[in-house]
Short mmCIF file of C-alpha atoms and ligand atoms in Angstrom, two decimals:
data_model
loop_
_atom_site.label_atom_id
_atom_site.label_comp_id
_atom_site.label_asym_id
_atom_site.label_seq_id
_atom_site.Cartn_x
_atom_site.Cartn_y
_atom_site.Cartn_z
CA MET A 1 126.23 87.86 73.39
CA GLY A 2 129.77 88.22 72.65
CA TRP A 3 131.29 91.48 71.15
CA GLY A 4 128.50 92.04 69.09
CA LEU A 5 130.30 94.70 66.88
CA SER A 6 129.69 94.23 63.25
CA GLY A 7 132.19 95.39 60.74
CA GLN A 8 134.95 95.70 63.40
CA ASP A 9 136.24 92.19 63.11
CA ARG A 10 139.82 93.09 62.93
CA ALA A 11 139.91 95.04 66.21
CA VAL A 12 137.70 92.30 67.84
CA ALA A 13 139.96 89.46 66.56
CA ALA A 14 143.20 91.32 67.90
CA LEU A 15 141.48 91.65 71.31
CA GLU A 16 140.27 88.10 71.41
CA ARG A 17 143.96 86.89 70.65
CA ALA A 18 145.25 88.99 73.45
CA LEU A 19 142.83 87.67 75.70
CA ARG A 20 143.44 84.01 74.78
CA GLU A 21 147.24 84.51 75.01
CA GLY A 22 147.10 86.29 78.15
CA ARG A 23 148.81 89.30 76.74
CA VAL A 24 146.48 92.08 77.29
CA ALA A 25 148.27 95.55 77.12
CA HIS A 26 148.24 98.05 79.64
CA GLY A 27 147.05 100.64 77.47
CA TYR A 28 144.74 100.68 74.46
CA LEU A 29 144.11 103.27 71.74
CA PHE A 30 140.66 102.93 70.33
CA ALA A 31 141.04 105.18 67.37
CA GLY A 32 138.46 105.93 64.47
CA PRO A 33 135.75 108.42 63.37
CA GLU A 34 132.98 109.28 65.62
CA ARG A 35 130.07 106.79 66.17
CA VAL A 36 131.90 103.61 64.97
CA GLY A 37 131.51 101.89 68.28
CA LYS A 38 134.92 102.76 69.88
CA HIS A 39 133.62 103.20 73.44
CA THR A 40 131.29 100.27 73.14
CA LEU A 41 134.33 98.14 72.15
CA ALA A 42 136.29 99.49 75.13
CA MET A 43 133.37 98.69 77.50
CA LYS A 44 133.38 95.02 76.05
CA LEU A 45 136.94 94.60 76.64
CA ALA A 46 136.28 95.91 80.42
CA GLN A 47 133.66 92.91 80.48
CA ALA A 48 135.72 90.60 78.95
CA LEU A 49 138.47 91.08 81.60
CA ASN A 50 136.10 90.84 84.34
CA CYS A 51 133.71 88.27 83.00
CA GLU A 52 132.68 85.14 85.12
CA GLY A 53 130.92 83.53 82.16
CA THR A 54 132.29 80.78 79.85
CA ALA A 55 132.64 82.81 76.71
CA PRO A 56 133.82 86.35 77.71
CA PRO A 57 132.28 88.87 77.49
CA CYS A 58 129.29 86.96 78.02
CA GLY A 59 126.93 89.86 78.68
CA GLU A 60 125.01 87.60 81.04
CA CYS A 61 127.12 87.24 84.29
CA ASP A 62 126.93 89.85 87.01
CA PRO A 63 130.11 91.82 86.39
CA CYS A 64 129.02 92.13 82.61
CA ARG A 65 125.71 93.39 83.50
CA ARG A 66 127.24 95.68 86.31
CA ILE A 67 129.68 97.03 83.87
CA ALA A 68 126.98 97.48 81.06
CA ALA A 69 124.73 99.28 83.62
CA GLY A 70 127.80 101.69 84.54
CA ILE A 71 127.76 100.71 88.16
CA HIS A 72 130.79 98.37 88.31
CA ALA A 73 133.29 99.93 91.03
CA ASP A 74 136.34 99.12 88.79
CA VAL A 75 135.22 100.35 85.58
CA GLN A 76 135.19 104.07 84.84
CA THR A 77 134.91 106.64 82.04
CA VAL A 78 136.84 109.88 82.48
CA THR A 79 135.44 112.48 80.32
CA VAL A 80 135.20 116.32 80.06
CA GLU A 81 133.41 117.89 83.04
CA GLU A 82 130.75 120.52 82.86
CA GLY A 83 132.95 123.55 84.04
CA GLU A 84 131.60 126.75 85.17
CA GLU A 85 131.05 129.32 82.47
CA GLY A 86 134.29 130.60 81.03
CA SER A 87 136.45 128.02 82.78
CA GLN A 88 138.86 125.95 80.51
CA LYS A 89 137.38 122.87 78.89
CA GLY A 90 139.17 119.57 78.72
CA ILE A 91 140.17 116.64 80.89
CA HIS A 92 142.42 118.26 83.70
CA VAL A 93 145.15 116.86 85.57
CA SER A 94 143.20 116.70 88.84
CA GLN A 95 141.10 114.06 87.09
CA VAL A 96 144.09 112.26 86.18
CA ARG A 97 145.47 112.41 89.70
CA GLU A 98 142.40 111.04 91.03
CA VAL A 99 142.41 108.16 88.80
CA GLU A 100 146.17 107.58 89.94
CA ARG A 101 144.90 107.49 93.39
CA ALA A 102 142.36 104.78 92.56
CA CYS A 103 144.55 102.64 90.47
CA ALA A 104 147.03 102.27 93.37
CA LEU A 105 144.68 100.28 94.97
CA LYS A 106 143.62 96.72 94.14
CA PRO A 107 140.23 96.39 92.20
CA PHE A 108 137.23 96.53 94.52
CA GLU A 109 135.17 93.85 93.03
CA GLY A 110 136.60 92.47 89.93
CA ARG A 111 139.77 91.01 88.60
CA CYS A 112 140.93 94.15 86.77
CA ARG A 113 140.32 97.90 87.01
CA PHE A 114 139.47 99.51 83.77
CA VAL A 115 139.70 103.31 83.07
CA ILE A 116 138.45 104.78 79.75
CA PHE A 117 139.35 108.19 78.55
CA ASP A 118 136.73 109.40 76.22
CA PRO A 119 137.49 111.56 74.35
CA ALA A 120 141.23 110.99 75.15
CA GLU A 121 142.25 113.93 72.94
CA GLU A 122 140.35 116.39 75.32
CA MET A 123 143.12 115.66 78.04
CA ASN A 124 145.03 119.21 78.36
CA SER A 125 148.97 118.99 78.09
CA ALA A 126 149.49 118.87 81.93
CA ALA A 127 146.96 116.10 81.98
CA GLN A 128 148.50 114.27 79.37
CA ASN A 129 151.92 114.51 80.96
CA ALA A 130 150.82 113.19 84.22
CA PHE A 131 149.21 110.32 82.46
CA LEU A 132 152.23 109.50 80.52
CA LYS A 133 154.06 108.88 83.99
CA THR A 134 151.28 106.46 84.98
CA LEU A 135 151.69 104.77 81.60
CA GLU A 136 155.43 104.47 81.99
CA GLU A 137 154.93 102.71 85.22
CA PRO A 138 151.59 101.16 84.84
CA PRO A 139 150.11 99.87 87.89
CA PRO A 140 149.10 96.03 88.02
CA GLN A 141 145.66 94.96 87.30
CA VAL A 142 144.86 98.28 85.66
CA VAL A 143 143.96 98.49 81.84
CA PHE A 144 143.66 102.10 80.28
CA ALA A 145 141.67 102.56 77.15
CA LEU A 146 141.99 105.72 75.15
CA VAL A 147 139.11 106.50 72.88
CA THR A 148 139.89 109.21 70.29
CA ALA A 149 138.42 110.44 67.02
CA ASP A 150 141.63 112.64 66.78
CA GLU A 151 144.70 110.87 67.91
CA SER A 152 146.99 113.61 66.61
CA ARG A 153 146.12 115.66 69.71
CA LEU A 154 147.89 113.00 71.75
CA LEU A 155 151.34 112.98 72.82
CA PRO A 156 153.45 110.67 70.59
CA THR A 157 154.94 109.11 73.70
CA ILE A 158 151.40 108.34 75.00
CA ARG A 159 150.62 106.60 71.58
CA SER A 160 153.45 104.78 71.34
CA ARG A 161 152.82 103.15 74.72
CA CYS A 162 149.44 101.83 73.82
CA ARG A 163 148.34 99.16 71.35
CA ARG A 164 146.54 100.73 68.73
CA LEU A 165 143.00 99.52 67.41
CA GLU A 166 141.40 101.20 64.53
CA LEU A 167 137.86 100.96 63.90
CA ARG A 168 136.52 102.18 60.65
CA LEU A 169 133.07 102.98 59.07
CA PRO A 170 132.73 99.48 57.84
CA ALA A 171 130.51 100.34 54.60
CA VAL A 172 132.57 103.16 53.66
CA ALA A 173 135.79 101.17 54.01
CA GLU A 174 134.56 98.23 51.85
CA VAL A 175 133.25 100.67 49.19
CA GLU A 176 136.73 102.38 49.03
CA SER A 177 138.61 99.05 49.01
CA ALA A 178 136.30 97.90 46.16
CA LEU A 179 137.09 101.14 44.18
CA LEU A 180 140.71 100.80 44.81
CA GLU A 181 140.52 97.23 43.29
CA ARG A 182 138.99 98.67 40.27
CA ALA A 183 142.16 101.14 39.83
CA VAL A 184 140.03 104.39 41.08
CA GLU A 185 142.59 106.89 42.19
CA ALA A 186 142.98 106.96 46.01
CA GLU A 187 141.45 110.47 46.73
CA GLN A 188 138.51 109.92 44.31
CA ALA A 189 137.89 106.59 46.00
CA ARG A 190 137.91 108.01 49.34
CA LEU A 191 135.34 110.82 48.26
CA LEU A 192 133.08 108.49 46.33
CA ALA A 193 133.07 106.05 49.26
CA ARG A 194 131.89 108.59 51.60
CA LEU A 195 129.31 110.12 49.34
CA SER A 196 127.96 106.63 48.77
CA ARG A 197 127.07 105.81 52.21
CA GLY A 198 127.66 102.11 51.60
CA ARG A 199 125.77 102.06 48.28
CA ILE A 200 128.47 100.35 46.06
CA GLY A 201 126.87 100.36 42.95
CA TRP A 202 126.30 104.25 43.00
CA ALA A 203 129.98 104.51 43.72
CA LEU A 204 131.01 102.38 40.92
CA GLU A 205 128.70 103.95 38.52
CA ALA A 206 130.02 107.49 39.60
CA ALA A 207 133.49 106.35 39.30
CA ALA A 208 132.86 105.67 35.57
CA ASP A 209 130.31 108.52 34.66
CA ALA A 210 131.58 112.04 36.07
CA SER A 211 128.35 113.51 35.17
CA LEU A 212 126.70 111.65 37.85
CA LEU A 213 128.78 113.62 40.53
CA GLU A 214 128.09 116.87 38.62
CA ARG A 215 124.11 116.03 38.76
CA ARG A 216 124.57 115.36 42.45
CA GLN A 217 126.30 118.58 43.16
CA GLU A 218 123.38 120.46 41.38
CA LEU A 219 120.74 118.91 43.58
CA LEU A 220 122.80 119.55 46.75
CA SER A 221 122.89 123.19 45.76
CA GLN A 222 119.18 122.98 45.24
CA ALA A 223 118.77 121.57 48.63
CA ARG A 224 120.49 124.49 50.07
CA SER A 225 118.69 127.02 47.92
CA LEU A 226 115.25 125.60 49.10
CA ALA A 227 115.64 127.47 52.40
CA SER A 228 115.89 130.89 51.02
CA MET A 229 113.16 130.55 48.64
CA SER A 230 109.86 132.66 49.12
CA VAL A 231 106.56 130.73 49.51
CA ALA A 232 105.91 131.66 45.91
CA GLN A 233 109.10 130.18 44.60
CA ARG A 234 108.40 127.00 46.80
CA LEU A 235 105.07 126.61 45.23
CA GLU A 236 106.59 127.17 41.54
CA LEU A 237 109.09 124.50 42.10
CA ALA A 238 106.50 122.29 43.53
CA GLU A 239 104.47 122.65 40.27
CA ARG A 240 107.63 122.30 37.98
CA LEU A 241 108.79 119.09 39.69
CA ALA A 242 105.37 117.38 39.73
CA GLY A 243 105.03 118.29 36.25
CA ASP A 244 108.32 116.43 35.30
CA PHE A 245 107.40 113.67 37.71
CA LYS A 246 105.27 111.49 35.03
CA ARG A 247 108.12 111.58 32.51
CA LYS A 248 110.99 111.02 34.86
CA PRO A 249 109.96 109.77 38.30
CA ASP A 250 113.35 108.56 39.16
CA ALA A 251 114.93 112.06 38.78
CA LEU A 252 112.42 113.63 41.13
CA LEU A 253 113.10 110.72 43.73
CA ALA A 254 116.98 111.36 43.41
CA ALA A 255 116.31 115.03 44.20
CA LEU A 256 114.50 114.17 47.29
CA GLU A 257 117.41 111.77 48.32
CA ALA A 258 119.67 114.58 47.66
CA TRP A 259 117.94 117.23 49.88
CA ARG A 260 117.54 114.76 52.59
CA GLU A 261 121.40 114.00 52.35
CA TRP A 262 122.28 117.66 52.47
CA TRP A 263 120.01 118.29 55.48
CA ARG A 264 121.01 115.35 57.21
CA ASP A 265 124.47 116.50 56.91
CA VAL A 266 123.67 119.67 58.26
CA LEU A 267 122.42 117.97 61.48
CA LEU A 268 125.53 115.93 61.68
CA VAL A 269 127.62 119.04 61.66
CA ARG A 270 125.47 120.72 64.08
CA ALA A 271 125.77 117.68 66.38
CA ALA A 272 129.79 117.97 66.23
CA ALA A 273 129.56 114.55 64.36
CA GLU A 274 131.42 115.74 61.01
CA ASP A 275 132.98 112.47 60.70
CA GLY A 276 129.73 110.86 59.84
CA VAL A 277 129.24 113.56 57.00
CA ALA A 278 128.73 112.04 53.47
CA ASN A 279 129.52 115.37 51.69
CA VAL A 280 132.93 115.87 52.98
CA ASP A 281 133.92 117.95 49.87
CA ARG A 282 131.35 120.62 51.03
CA LEU A 283 132.03 120.91 54.53
CA ALA A 284 132.35 124.61 54.37
CA GLU A 285 128.96 125.23 53.28
CA LEU A 286 127.63 122.63 55.69
CA ARG A 287 129.03 124.48 58.54
CA GLU A 288 127.35 127.84 57.35
CA ASP A 289 124.09 126.15 57.30
CA ALA A 290 124.62 124.21 60.46
CA ALA A 291 125.22 127.76 62.20
CA LEU A 292 122.23 129.33 60.42
CA TYR A 293 119.24 126.71 60.83
CA ASP A 294 117.60 125.30 64.09
CA ARG A 295 117.72 121.59 64.72
CA GLU A 296 114.11 120.82 65.09
CA GLY A 297 113.26 122.46 61.70
CA VAL A 298 115.88 120.66 59.77
CA ALA A 299 115.11 117.32 61.60
CA GLU A 300 111.57 117.59 60.62
CA PHE A 301 112.39 118.39 57.05
CA VAL A 302 114.69 115.40 56.78
CA ARG A 303 111.86 113.08 58.05
CA ALA A 304 109.23 114.86 55.73
CA ALA A 305 111.37 114.27 52.76
CA GLY A 306 111.75 110.44 53.39
CA GLU A 307 107.81 110.30 53.86
CA ALA A 308 107.34 112.25 50.54
CA GLY A 309 109.41 109.96 48.53
CA ARG A 310 107.49 107.00 50.07
CA ASN A 311 104.20 108.63 49.30
CA LEU A 312 105.09 109.28 45.75
CA GLY A 313 106.04 105.74 45.45
CA GLU A 314 102.51 104.92 46.42
CA ASN A 315 100.97 107.18 43.70
CA ALA A 316 99.83 110.25 45.85
CA GLN A 317 99.36 113.50 44.18
CA PRO A 318 102.93 114.55 43.53
CA ARG A 319 102.11 118.43 43.33
CA LEU A 320 100.49 118.08 46.83
CA VAL A 321 103.03 116.17 48.23
CA LEU A 322 105.82 118.62 46.87
CA GLU A 323 103.80 121.66 48.10
CA THR A 324 103.55 120.34 51.63
CA LEU A 325 107.11 119.34 51.68
CA LEU A 326 108.52 122.54 50.30
CA LEU A 327 106.36 124.74 52.50
CA GLY A 328 108.00 123.15 55.47
CA ALA A 329 111.55 123.42 54.07
CA PRO A 330 113.96 124.92 56.74
CA ARG A 331 114.08 128.74 57.42
CA PRO A 332 117.02 130.46 58.77
CA LEU A 333 116.92 131.09 62.46
CA ALA A 334 117.73 134.72 62.52
CA PRO A 335 116.46 137.22 59.84
CA ALA A 336 118.73 136.70 57.00
CA ARG A 337 121.95 139.00 56.90
CA ARG A 338 122.17 139.15 53.40
ZN1 ZN B 401 130.28 87.88 81.67
#
């Protein structure tokens, strides 16, 4: 079982070393973009600290299982509570006080009480100040884990009292460092790595050939414009693209991929997961679209575009495939205000 978190070797190694040497900190800061496994890693640490197996976190013993199931009495996650309409959002000082009271007691069933704040940056300033006091005089047998995608919103004094573990999007980070090794300028390397979604070959090519990026931008603009096309325009585009398909099949497949990418990014923005967005250089437009289209319609188009790509690869009628796909392209939620 073990830690089971691929691509986060550094953070895992740091935790293993601390456990081995008996130098586990009172506070940990799990920093990094959304959905890289910060909360998962924090839970693994909670398991490792309470594990009764031979290779913590074993994932098999009773404490490990109870923690994974969220029913271990000493492991808790403090998060933003659903408030009444209009009430201030965030993690409130009353929640921190409750944690303090619990932490004054010995662990109920395990060796170590483990409290995760996620998203920690949602602690309002009163909550942060109260929590800082707790961190300054940490109760014994308690470990705090602050999970955050925006550590700049945490008090520097809180951050400095925690051991920081950074989790990264592994593929992107690897692509980025490969580009840097080839003397691509830092900002460009960062953008290309994000756009590549881990496809290192594409990133290297794009770094060497600017027209690739231009072509890509055109396709993304096309992806956007699909939604405002009339039925007649959609059918006309299907006919034109189908006509080109015989000569340049790769061009059409690249277009389908770009359309998917655009609308998948729209879904990510809608889901408040902007850290996962590939087209970081067009975030403003993505936000516009996220407000304009409903999730189901967009998700269906992303799925259909993937299927269309596969069907074309299997010699389906290009015109039929494209007509079906384009007629299902997302439509704005409300009547367009333009
Ligand atoms: Zn275990």
